[in-house]
Coordinates of C-alpha atoms and ligand atoms in Angstrom, one line a residue:
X1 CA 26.7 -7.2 33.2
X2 CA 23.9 -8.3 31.6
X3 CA 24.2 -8.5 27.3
X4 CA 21.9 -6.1 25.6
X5 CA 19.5 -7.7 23.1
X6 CA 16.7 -7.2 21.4
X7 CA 13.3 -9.0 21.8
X8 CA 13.4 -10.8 18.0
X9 CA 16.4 -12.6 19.6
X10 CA 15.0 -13.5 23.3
X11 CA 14.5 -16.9 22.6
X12 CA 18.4 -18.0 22.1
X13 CA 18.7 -16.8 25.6
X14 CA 16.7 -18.8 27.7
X15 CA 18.1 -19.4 31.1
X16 CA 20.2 -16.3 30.8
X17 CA 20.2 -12.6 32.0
X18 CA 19.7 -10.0 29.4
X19 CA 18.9 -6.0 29.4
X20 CA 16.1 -4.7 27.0
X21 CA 15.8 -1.3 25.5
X22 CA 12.4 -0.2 24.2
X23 CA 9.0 1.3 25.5
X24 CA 6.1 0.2 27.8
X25 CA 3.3 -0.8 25.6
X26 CA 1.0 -2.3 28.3
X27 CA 0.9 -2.9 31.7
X28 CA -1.5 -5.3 34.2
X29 CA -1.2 -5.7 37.5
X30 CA -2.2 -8.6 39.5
X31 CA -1.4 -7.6 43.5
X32 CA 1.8 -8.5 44.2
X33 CA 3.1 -8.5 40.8
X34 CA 3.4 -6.0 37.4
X35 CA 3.0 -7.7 34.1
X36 CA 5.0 -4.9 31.7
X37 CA 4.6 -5.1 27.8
X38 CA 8.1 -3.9 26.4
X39 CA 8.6 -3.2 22.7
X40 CA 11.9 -2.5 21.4
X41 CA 10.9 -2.6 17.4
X42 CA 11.9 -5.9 17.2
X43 CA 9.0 -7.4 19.1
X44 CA 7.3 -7.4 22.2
X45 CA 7.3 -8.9 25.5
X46 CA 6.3 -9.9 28.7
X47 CA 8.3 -8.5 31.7
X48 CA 6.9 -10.2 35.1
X49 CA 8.1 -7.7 37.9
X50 CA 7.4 -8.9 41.6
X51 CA 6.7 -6.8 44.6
X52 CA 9.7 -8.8 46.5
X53 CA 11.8 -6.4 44.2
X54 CA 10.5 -3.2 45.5
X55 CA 13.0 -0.6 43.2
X56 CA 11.5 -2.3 40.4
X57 CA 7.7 -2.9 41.5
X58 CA 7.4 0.8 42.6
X59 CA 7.6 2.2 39.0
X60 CA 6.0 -0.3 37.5
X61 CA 3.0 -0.1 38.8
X62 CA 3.3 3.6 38.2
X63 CA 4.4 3.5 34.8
X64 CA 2.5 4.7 31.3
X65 CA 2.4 4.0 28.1
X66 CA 4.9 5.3 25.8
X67 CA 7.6 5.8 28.8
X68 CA 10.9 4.5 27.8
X69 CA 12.5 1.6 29.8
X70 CA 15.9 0.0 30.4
X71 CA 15.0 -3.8 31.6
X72 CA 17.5 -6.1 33.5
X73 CA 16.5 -9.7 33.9
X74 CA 16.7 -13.3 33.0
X75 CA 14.8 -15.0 30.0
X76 CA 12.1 -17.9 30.7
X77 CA 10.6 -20.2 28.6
X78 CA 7.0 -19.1 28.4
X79 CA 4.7 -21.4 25.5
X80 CA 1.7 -19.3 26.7
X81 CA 3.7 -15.8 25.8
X82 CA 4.6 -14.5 22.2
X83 CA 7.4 -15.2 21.1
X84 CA 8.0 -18.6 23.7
X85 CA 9.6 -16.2 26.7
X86 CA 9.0 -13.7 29.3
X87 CA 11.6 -11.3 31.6
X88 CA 12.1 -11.8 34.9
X89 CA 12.7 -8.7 35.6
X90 CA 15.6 -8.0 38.4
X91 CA 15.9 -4.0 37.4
X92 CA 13.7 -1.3 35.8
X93 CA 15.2 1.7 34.7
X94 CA 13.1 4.5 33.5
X95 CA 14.5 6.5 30.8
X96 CA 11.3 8.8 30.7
X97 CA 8.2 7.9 32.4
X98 CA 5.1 9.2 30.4
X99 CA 2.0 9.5 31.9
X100 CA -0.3 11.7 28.9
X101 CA 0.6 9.5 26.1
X102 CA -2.2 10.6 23.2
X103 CA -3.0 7.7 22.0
X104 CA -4.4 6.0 24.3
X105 CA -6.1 2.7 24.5
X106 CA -9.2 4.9 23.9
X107 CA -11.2 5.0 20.8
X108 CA -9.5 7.3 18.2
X109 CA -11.0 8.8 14.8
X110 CA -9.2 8.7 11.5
X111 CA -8.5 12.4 11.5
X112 CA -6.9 12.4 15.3
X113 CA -4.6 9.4 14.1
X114 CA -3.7 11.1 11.1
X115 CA -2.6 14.5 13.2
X116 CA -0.3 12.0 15.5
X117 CA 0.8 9.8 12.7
X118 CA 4.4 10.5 14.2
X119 CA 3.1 8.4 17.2
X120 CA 0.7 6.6 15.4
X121 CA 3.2 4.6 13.4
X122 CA 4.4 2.6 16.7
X123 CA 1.3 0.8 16.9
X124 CA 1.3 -2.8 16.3
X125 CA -0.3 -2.6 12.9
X126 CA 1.4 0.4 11.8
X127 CA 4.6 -1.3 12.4
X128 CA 3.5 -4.9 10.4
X129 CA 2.5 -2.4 7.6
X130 CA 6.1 -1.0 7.4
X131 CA 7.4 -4.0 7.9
X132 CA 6.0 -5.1 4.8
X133 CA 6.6 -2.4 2.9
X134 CA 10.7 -2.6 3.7
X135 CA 10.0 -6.6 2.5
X136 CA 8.8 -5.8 -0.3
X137 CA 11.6 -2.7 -1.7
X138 CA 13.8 -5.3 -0.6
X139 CA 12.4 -8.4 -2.9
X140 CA 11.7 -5.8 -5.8
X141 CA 15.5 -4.9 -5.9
X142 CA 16.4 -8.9 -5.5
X143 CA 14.3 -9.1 -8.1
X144 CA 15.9 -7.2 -10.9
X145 CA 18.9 -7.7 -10.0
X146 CA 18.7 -11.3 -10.6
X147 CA 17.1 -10.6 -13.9
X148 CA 20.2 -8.5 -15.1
X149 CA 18.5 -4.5 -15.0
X150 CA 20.5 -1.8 -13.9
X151 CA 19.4 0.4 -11.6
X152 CA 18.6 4.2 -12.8
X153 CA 17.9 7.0 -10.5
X154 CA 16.0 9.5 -12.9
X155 CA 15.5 13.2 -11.7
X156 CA 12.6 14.6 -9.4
X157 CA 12.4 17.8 -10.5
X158 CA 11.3 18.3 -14.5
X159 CA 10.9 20.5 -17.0
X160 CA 7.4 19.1 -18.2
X161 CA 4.9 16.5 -18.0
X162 CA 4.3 12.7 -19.7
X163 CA 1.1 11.9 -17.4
X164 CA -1.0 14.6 -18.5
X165 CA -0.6 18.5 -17.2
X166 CA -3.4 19.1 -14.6
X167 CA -1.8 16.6 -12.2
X168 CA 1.7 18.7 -11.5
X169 CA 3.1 20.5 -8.9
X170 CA 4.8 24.0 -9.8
X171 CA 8.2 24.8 -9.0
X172 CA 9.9 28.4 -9.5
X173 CA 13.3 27.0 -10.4
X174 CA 15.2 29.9 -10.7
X175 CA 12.5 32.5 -12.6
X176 CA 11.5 29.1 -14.5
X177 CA 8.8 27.3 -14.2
X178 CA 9.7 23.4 -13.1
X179 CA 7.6 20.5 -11.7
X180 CA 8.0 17.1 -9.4
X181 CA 8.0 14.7 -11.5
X182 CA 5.0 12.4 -12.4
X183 CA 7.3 9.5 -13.5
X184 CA 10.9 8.7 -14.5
X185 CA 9.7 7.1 -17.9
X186 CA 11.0 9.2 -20.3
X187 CA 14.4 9.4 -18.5
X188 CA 13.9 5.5 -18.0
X189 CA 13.6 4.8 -21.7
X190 CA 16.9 7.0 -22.5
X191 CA 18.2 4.7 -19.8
X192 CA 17.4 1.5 -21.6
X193 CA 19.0 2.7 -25.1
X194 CA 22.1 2.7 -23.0
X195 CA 21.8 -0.2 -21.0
X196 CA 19.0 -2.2 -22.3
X197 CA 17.4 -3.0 -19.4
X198 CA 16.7 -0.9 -16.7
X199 CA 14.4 0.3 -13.5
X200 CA 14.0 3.1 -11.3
X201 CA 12.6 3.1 -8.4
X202 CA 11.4 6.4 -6.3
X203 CA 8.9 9.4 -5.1
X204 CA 6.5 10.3 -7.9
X205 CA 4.1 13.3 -7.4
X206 CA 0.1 13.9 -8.9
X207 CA -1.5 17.1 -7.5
X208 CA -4.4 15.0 -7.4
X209 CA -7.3 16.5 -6.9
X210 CA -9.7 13.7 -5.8
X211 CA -9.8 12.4 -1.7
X212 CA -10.0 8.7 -2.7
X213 CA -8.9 5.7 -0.7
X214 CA -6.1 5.3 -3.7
X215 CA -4.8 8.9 -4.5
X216 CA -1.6 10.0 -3.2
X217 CA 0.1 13.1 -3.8
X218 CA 3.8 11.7 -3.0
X219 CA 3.7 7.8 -3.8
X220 CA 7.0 5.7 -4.3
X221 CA 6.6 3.9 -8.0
X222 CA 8.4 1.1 -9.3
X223 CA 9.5 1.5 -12.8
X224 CA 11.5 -1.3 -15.1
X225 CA 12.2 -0.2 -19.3
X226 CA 13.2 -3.3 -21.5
X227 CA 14.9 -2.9 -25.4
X228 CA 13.9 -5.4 -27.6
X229 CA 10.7 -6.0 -26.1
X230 CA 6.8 -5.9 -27.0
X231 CA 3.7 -5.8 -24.9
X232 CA 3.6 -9.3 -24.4
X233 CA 7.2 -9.2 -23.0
X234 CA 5.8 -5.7 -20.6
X235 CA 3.0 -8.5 -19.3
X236 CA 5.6 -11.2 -18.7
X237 CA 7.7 -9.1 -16.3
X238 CA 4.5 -7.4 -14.3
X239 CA 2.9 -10.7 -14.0
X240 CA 6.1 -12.6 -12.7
X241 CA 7.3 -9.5 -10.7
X242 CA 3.5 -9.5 -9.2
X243 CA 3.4 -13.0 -8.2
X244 CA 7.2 -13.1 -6.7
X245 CA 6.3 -10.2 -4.5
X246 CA 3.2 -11.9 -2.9
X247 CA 5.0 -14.5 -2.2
X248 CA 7.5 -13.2 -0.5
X249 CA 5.2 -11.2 1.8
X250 CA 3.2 -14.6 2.6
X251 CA 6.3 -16.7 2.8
X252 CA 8.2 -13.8 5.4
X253 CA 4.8 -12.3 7.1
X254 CA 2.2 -14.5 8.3
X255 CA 2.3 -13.3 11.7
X256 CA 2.2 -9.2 10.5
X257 CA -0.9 -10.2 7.7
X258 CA -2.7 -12.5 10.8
X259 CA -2.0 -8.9 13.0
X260 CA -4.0 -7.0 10.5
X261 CA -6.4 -9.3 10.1
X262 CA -5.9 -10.5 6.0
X263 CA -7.6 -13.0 4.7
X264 CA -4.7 -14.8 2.9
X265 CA -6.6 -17.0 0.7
X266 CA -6.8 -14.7 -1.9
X267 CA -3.4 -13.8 -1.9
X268 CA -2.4 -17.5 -2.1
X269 CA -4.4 -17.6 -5.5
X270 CA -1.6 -15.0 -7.3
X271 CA 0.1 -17.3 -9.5
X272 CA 0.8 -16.9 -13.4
X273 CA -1.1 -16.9 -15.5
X274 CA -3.1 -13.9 -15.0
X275 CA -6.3 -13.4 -17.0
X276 CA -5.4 -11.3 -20.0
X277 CA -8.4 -9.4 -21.6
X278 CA -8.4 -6.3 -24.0
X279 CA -10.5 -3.5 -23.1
X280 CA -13.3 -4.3 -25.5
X281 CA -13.6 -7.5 -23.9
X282 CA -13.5 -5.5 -20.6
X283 CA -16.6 -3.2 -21.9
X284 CA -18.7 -6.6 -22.7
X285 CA -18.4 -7.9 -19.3
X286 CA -19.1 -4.5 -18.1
X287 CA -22.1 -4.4 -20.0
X288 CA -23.6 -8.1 -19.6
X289 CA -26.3 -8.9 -17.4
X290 CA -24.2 -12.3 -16.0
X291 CA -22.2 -9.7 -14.5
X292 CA -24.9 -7.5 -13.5
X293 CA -26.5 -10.5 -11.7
X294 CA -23.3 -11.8 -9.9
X295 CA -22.7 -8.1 -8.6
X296 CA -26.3 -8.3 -7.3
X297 CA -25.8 -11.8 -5.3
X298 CA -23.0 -10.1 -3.9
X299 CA -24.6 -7.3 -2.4
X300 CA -27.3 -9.5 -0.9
X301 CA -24.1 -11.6 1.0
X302 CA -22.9 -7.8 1.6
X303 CA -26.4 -7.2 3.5
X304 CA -26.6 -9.7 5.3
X305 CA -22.8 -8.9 6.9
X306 CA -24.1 -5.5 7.6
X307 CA -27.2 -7.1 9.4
X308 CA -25.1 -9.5 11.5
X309 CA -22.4 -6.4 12.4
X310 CA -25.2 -4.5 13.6
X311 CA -26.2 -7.3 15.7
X312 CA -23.2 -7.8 17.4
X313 CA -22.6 -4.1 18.0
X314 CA -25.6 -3.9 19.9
X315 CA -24.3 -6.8 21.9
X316 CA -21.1 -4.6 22.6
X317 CA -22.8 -1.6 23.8
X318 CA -25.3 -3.8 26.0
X319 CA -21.6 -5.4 27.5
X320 CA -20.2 -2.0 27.9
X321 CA -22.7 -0.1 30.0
X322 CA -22.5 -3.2 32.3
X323 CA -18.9 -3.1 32.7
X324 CA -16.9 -0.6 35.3
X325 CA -14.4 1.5 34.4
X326 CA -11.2 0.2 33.7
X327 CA -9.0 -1.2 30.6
X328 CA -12.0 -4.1 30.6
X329 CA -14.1 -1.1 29.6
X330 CA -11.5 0.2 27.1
X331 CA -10.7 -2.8 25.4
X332 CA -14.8 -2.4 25.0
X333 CA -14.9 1.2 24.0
X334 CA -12.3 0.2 21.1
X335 CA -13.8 -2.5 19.6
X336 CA -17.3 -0.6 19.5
X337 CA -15.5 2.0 17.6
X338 CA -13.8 -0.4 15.3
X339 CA -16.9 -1.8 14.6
X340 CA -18.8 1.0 14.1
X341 CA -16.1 2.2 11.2
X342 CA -16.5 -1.4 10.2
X343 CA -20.4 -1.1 9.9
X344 CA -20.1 2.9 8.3
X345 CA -17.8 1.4 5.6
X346 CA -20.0 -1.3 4.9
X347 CA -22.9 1.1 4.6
X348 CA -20.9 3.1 2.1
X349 CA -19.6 0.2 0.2
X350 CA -23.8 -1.2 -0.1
X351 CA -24.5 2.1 -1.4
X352 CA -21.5 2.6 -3.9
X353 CA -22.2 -1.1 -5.6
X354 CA -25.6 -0.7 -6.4
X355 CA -24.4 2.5 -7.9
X356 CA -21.8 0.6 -9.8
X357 CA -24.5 -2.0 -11.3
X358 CA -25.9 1.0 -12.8
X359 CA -23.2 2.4 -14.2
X360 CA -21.4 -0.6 -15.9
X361 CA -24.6 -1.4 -17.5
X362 CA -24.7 1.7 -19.3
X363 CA -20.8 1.9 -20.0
X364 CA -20.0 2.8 -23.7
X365 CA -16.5 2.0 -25.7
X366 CA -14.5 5.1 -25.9
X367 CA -14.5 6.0 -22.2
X368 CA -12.0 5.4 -19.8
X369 CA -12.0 2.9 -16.6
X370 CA -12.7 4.6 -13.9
X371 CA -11.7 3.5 -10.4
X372 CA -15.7 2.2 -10.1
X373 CA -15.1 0.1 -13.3
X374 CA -12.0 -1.4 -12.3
X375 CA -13.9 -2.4 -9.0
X376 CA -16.3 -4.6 -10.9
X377 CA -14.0 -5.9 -13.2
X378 CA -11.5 -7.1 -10.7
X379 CA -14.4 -8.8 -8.5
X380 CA -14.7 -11.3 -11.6
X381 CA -11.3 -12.8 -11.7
X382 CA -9.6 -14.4 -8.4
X383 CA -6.1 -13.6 -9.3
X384 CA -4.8 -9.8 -10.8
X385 CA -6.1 -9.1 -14.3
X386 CA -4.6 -7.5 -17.1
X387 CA -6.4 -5.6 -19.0
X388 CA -4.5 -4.4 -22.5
X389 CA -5.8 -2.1 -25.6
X390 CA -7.3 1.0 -24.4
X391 CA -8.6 3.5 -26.4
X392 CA -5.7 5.8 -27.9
X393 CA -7.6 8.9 -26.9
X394 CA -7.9 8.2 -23.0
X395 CA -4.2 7.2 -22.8
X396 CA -0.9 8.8 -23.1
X397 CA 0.7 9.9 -25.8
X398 CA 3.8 7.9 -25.5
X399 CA 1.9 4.8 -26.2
X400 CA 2.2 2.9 -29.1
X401 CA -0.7 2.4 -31.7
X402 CA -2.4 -1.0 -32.6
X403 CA -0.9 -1.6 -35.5
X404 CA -4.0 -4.0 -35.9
X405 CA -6.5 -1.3 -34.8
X406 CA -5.5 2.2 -35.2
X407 CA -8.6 3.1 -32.2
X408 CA -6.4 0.9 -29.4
X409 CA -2.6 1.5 -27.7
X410 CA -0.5 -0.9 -26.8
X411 CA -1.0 -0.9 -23.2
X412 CA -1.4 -2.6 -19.9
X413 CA -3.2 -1.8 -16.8
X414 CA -2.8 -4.5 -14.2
X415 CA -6.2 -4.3 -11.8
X416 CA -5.5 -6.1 -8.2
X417 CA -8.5 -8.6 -7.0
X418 CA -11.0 -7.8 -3.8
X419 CA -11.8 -4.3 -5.7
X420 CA -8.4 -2.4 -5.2
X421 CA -8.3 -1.8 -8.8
X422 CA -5.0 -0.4 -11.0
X423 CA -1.3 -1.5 -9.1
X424 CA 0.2 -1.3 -12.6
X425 CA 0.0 0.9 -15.7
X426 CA 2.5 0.2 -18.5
X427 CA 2.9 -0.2 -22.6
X428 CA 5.3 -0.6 -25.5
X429 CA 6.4 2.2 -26.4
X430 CA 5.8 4.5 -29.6
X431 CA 9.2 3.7 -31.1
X432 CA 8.5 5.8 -34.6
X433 CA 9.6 9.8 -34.0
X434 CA 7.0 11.1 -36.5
X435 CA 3.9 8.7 -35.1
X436 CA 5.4 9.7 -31.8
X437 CA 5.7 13.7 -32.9
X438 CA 1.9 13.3 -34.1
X439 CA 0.5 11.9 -31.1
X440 CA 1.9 15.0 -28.9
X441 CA 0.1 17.1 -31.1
X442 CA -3.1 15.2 -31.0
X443 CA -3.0 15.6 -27.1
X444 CA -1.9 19.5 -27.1
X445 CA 1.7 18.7 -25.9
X446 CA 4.6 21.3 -28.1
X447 CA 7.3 18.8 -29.3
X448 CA 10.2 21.5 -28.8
X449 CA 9.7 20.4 -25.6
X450 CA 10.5 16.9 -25.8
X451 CA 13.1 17.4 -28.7
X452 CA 15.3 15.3 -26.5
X453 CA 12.9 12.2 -26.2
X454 CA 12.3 12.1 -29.8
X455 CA 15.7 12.0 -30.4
X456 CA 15.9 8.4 -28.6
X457 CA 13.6 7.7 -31.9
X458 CA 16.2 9.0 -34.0
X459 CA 19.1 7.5 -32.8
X460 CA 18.6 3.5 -33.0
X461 CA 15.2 3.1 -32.4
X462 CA 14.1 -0.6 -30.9
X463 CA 10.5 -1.6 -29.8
X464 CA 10.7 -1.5 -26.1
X465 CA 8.4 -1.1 -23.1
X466 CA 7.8 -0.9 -19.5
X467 CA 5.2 -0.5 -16.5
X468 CA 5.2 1.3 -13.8
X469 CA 3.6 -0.1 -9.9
X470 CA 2.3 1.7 -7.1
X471 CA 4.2 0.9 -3.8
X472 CA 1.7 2.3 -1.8
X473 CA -1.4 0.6 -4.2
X474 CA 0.2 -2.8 -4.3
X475 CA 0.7 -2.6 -0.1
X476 CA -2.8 -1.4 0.2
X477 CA -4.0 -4.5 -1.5
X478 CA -1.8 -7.4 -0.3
X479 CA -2.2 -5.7 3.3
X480 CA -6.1 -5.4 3.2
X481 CA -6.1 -1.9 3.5
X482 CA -8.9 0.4 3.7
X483 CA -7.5 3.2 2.5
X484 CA -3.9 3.7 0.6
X485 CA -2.9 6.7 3.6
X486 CA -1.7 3.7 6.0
X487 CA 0.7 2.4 3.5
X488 CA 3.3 5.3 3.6
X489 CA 5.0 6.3 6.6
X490 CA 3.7 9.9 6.2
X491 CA 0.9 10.3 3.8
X492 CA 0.8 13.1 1.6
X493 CA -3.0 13.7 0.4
X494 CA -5.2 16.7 -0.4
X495 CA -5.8 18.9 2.1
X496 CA -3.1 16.7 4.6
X497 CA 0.6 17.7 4.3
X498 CA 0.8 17.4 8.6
X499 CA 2.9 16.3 10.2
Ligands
4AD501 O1 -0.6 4.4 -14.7 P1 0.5 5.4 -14.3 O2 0.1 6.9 -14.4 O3 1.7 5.1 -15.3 C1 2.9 5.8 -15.4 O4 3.2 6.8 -14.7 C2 3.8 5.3 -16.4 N1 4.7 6.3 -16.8 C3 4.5 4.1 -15.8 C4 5.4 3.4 -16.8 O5 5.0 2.9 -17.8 N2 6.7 3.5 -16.6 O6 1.0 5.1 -12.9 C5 1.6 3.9 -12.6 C6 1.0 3.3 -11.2 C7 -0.5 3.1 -11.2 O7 -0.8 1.9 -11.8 C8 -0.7 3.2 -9.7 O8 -0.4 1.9 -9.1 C9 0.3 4.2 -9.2 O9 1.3 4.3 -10.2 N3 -0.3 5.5 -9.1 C10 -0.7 6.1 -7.9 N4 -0.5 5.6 -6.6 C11 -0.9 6.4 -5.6 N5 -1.4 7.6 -5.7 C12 -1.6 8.1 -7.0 N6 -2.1 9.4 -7.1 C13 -1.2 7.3 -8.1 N7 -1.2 7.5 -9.4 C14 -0.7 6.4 -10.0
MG502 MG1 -2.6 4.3 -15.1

């Protein structure tokens, strides 16, 4: 009887015979033999099956993609293969053979992998980008715990807002109106009065109206609350919680950022300190033509990418009208569609900069920072920046005033490099109940509502603070995502709630 392993672990078996579970991912055949690719989740692998074993050949040269596999055989040394081994395969048992599997090795649009996400995810990149995702949870909750927080599980569903009212989802909670929760902050900071510091960590929900690459109606936030703290202590904690979680990912996932093709230089850069500016600073460098001219060299380097992509494209199309059909073919068809997303993004991106240019130059104090802002700001630093001191009538009104300047909040928004903008949004806290009380009113909020919260302001006040972070933004950048729908298992966005 052969041991049952799984492919991570093929190479402490060298020299022995093993059984593999998983799914055919490829297949090749070369006459008189069947080169099978077999993925069991843990990996992939090469399973050599030769027409001298004809119970095993006979399928495989049959088999499809997708179709699920029981694999006898023993485990060679193979430098050439990944992963240092190959099978050699003495039985093939087929579980289910598949012959229609959707998605094929054909060219696919965004839409038709978003209706067959419950397939798409066991693609190769799908499965690096989850496999990041379950790195990082698990560093984030190393993380605290090291640092002494406790952690909180505040509720989903809510009696009212703290992010702003035209982002919530309705609930009829028995005759009562109820929402999904925007954030566990105010529950968070009730937390810390008890336990000083604290973190929760779960779904949050925006009925988000706006279809942009970073807007997600269900997204997984991070959120720590200190006592005793200020905003400089708030910035301390993003900025070393930041810097520990790209580390892990590059320390544990070379091979699944080299699979999605990310640049890791600029991730090497994220080290303390980050650039700290205030808002007003921001608006200058918004405003100042040394900005306006960098943004302009880099849309000449961004035309000339577009030029040499076009070039090449038209060497793939030339290729794949001389090529038969076949996988040869395929292989051609998909990269011609990759590239041709590559080339329609590009063309987007060209025309949204030059917009930005405009914009920034005519950017007045007062307003908020819009995703386009953010862009241009985080192009000028090579390491996340924070950004602090927004004005008190774009933020909310849990937010502490400048004591220094009564227009300004003490707040935080962290903006990721490479143009992904916000990860991290935080502040110290107002800690004063009839500041606090006046604030609601200046936004339109009833305090009945929120008699509970100001009694944390009541009852031992303290200065304290906290930020919250974007799972899915943070995964989009250190990933080099396009858009923030691949870093979830199963998006939620407007107009998509399938499957
Ligand atoms: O800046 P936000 O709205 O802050 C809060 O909710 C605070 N209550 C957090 C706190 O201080 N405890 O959201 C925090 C972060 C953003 O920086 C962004 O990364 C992410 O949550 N985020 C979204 N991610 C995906 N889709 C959306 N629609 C998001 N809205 C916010
Ligand atoms: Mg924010």
């Amino acid at each position: 009887m052969a041991t049952l392993v799984r492919i991570a672990e093929l190479n402490q078996w060298i020299g022995q015979a093993v059984e593999l579970r998983g799914w055919v991912h490829g297949r090749r055949s070369g006459g008189k033999i069947v080169f099978l690719l077999v993925r069991d989740g843990s990996g992939v692998v090469q399973c050599v099956v030769e027409a001298s074993n004809p119970d095993a050949f006979e399928p495989a040269t049959q088999i499809g993609h997708e179709s699920s596999v029981i694999v006898e055989g023993s485990v060679r040394a193979d430098p050439r293969a990944p992963g240092g081994v190959e099978l050699a395969v003495s039985t093939l048992r087929v579980v289910q053979a598949v012959d229609n599997y959707p998605i094929a090795r054909k060219a696919h649009g965004v839409d038709f992998l978003m209706r067959h996400r419950h397939l798409w995810i066991r693609s190769p990149r799908q499965c690096a980008i989850l496999r990041i995702r379950d790195t990082v949870i698990r560093t984030i909750h190393e993380f605290f715990a090291a640092r002494g927080f406790v952690r909180v599980d505040t509720p989903i569903i809510v009696p009212g807002a703290a992010e702003g009212t035209t982002t919530l989802f309705q609930l009829d909670y028995f005759g009562e109106p109820a929402f999904l929760t925007q954030t566990g902050q105010l529950y968070l900071e009730a937390a810390a009065m008890a336990l000083g510091r604290v973190y929760c960590f779960g779904p949050t929900f925006r009925a988000e109206k706006s279809k942009t690459r970073r807007h997600l109606t269900e997204f997984w936030m991070l959120e720590p609350e200190i006592a005793w703290t200020d905003l400089d202590g708030v910035m301390d904690l993003a900025e070393a919680l930041v810097s520990e979680l790209v580390a892990r990912v590059l320390q544990q996932h070379r091979s699944d950022l080299e699979l999605l093709g990310r640049d890791v230089a600029p991730l090497e850069q994220v080290r303390p300190p980050f650039p700290r500016i205030t808002y007003s600073d921001a608006v200058e460098l918004l405003r100042s033509p040394a900005t306006h001219s960098r943004l302009r060299e880099e849309l000449e380097r961004h035309c000339a990418q577009l030029a040499a992509h076009q070039r090449r494209l038209a060497e793939l199309e030339a290729r794949w009208s001389a090529t038969p059909k076949g996988w040869v073919q395929d292989r051609l068809a998909q990269e011609i569609q990759e590239l041709r997303e590559e080339i329609a993004h590009l063309g987007q991106e060209l025309e949204t900069r030059a917009l930005h240019i405009e914009a920034a130059s005519s950017f007045e104090w007062g307003q908020d920072l819009g995703g386009d802002e953010e862009t241009i700001l985080a192009r000028l630093f090579d390491r996340p920046v924070m950004v602090t001191r927004y004005p008190r009538a774009v933020k909310a009104f849990y937010m502490k005033t400048d004591p220094a300047d009564p227009r300004v909040v003490l707040n935080v928004d962290v903006l990721a490099p490479e143009g992904y903008g916000e990860i991290i949004g935080g502040s110290q806290r107002e800690d004063d109940a009839d500041r606090l009380i006046e604030r609601m009113r200046e936004q339109g909020l009833d305090p009945a509502v929120y008699d509970w919260y100001i009694d944390l302001r009541r009852y031992g006040t303290v200065p304290h603070g906290g930020f919250g972070l974007g799972l899915e933004r943070f995964l989009a950048w250190v990933c080099g995502l396009r858009h923030i729908r691949e870093a979830i298992p199963f998006p939620r966005l407007m107009g998509r709630i399938y499957p």
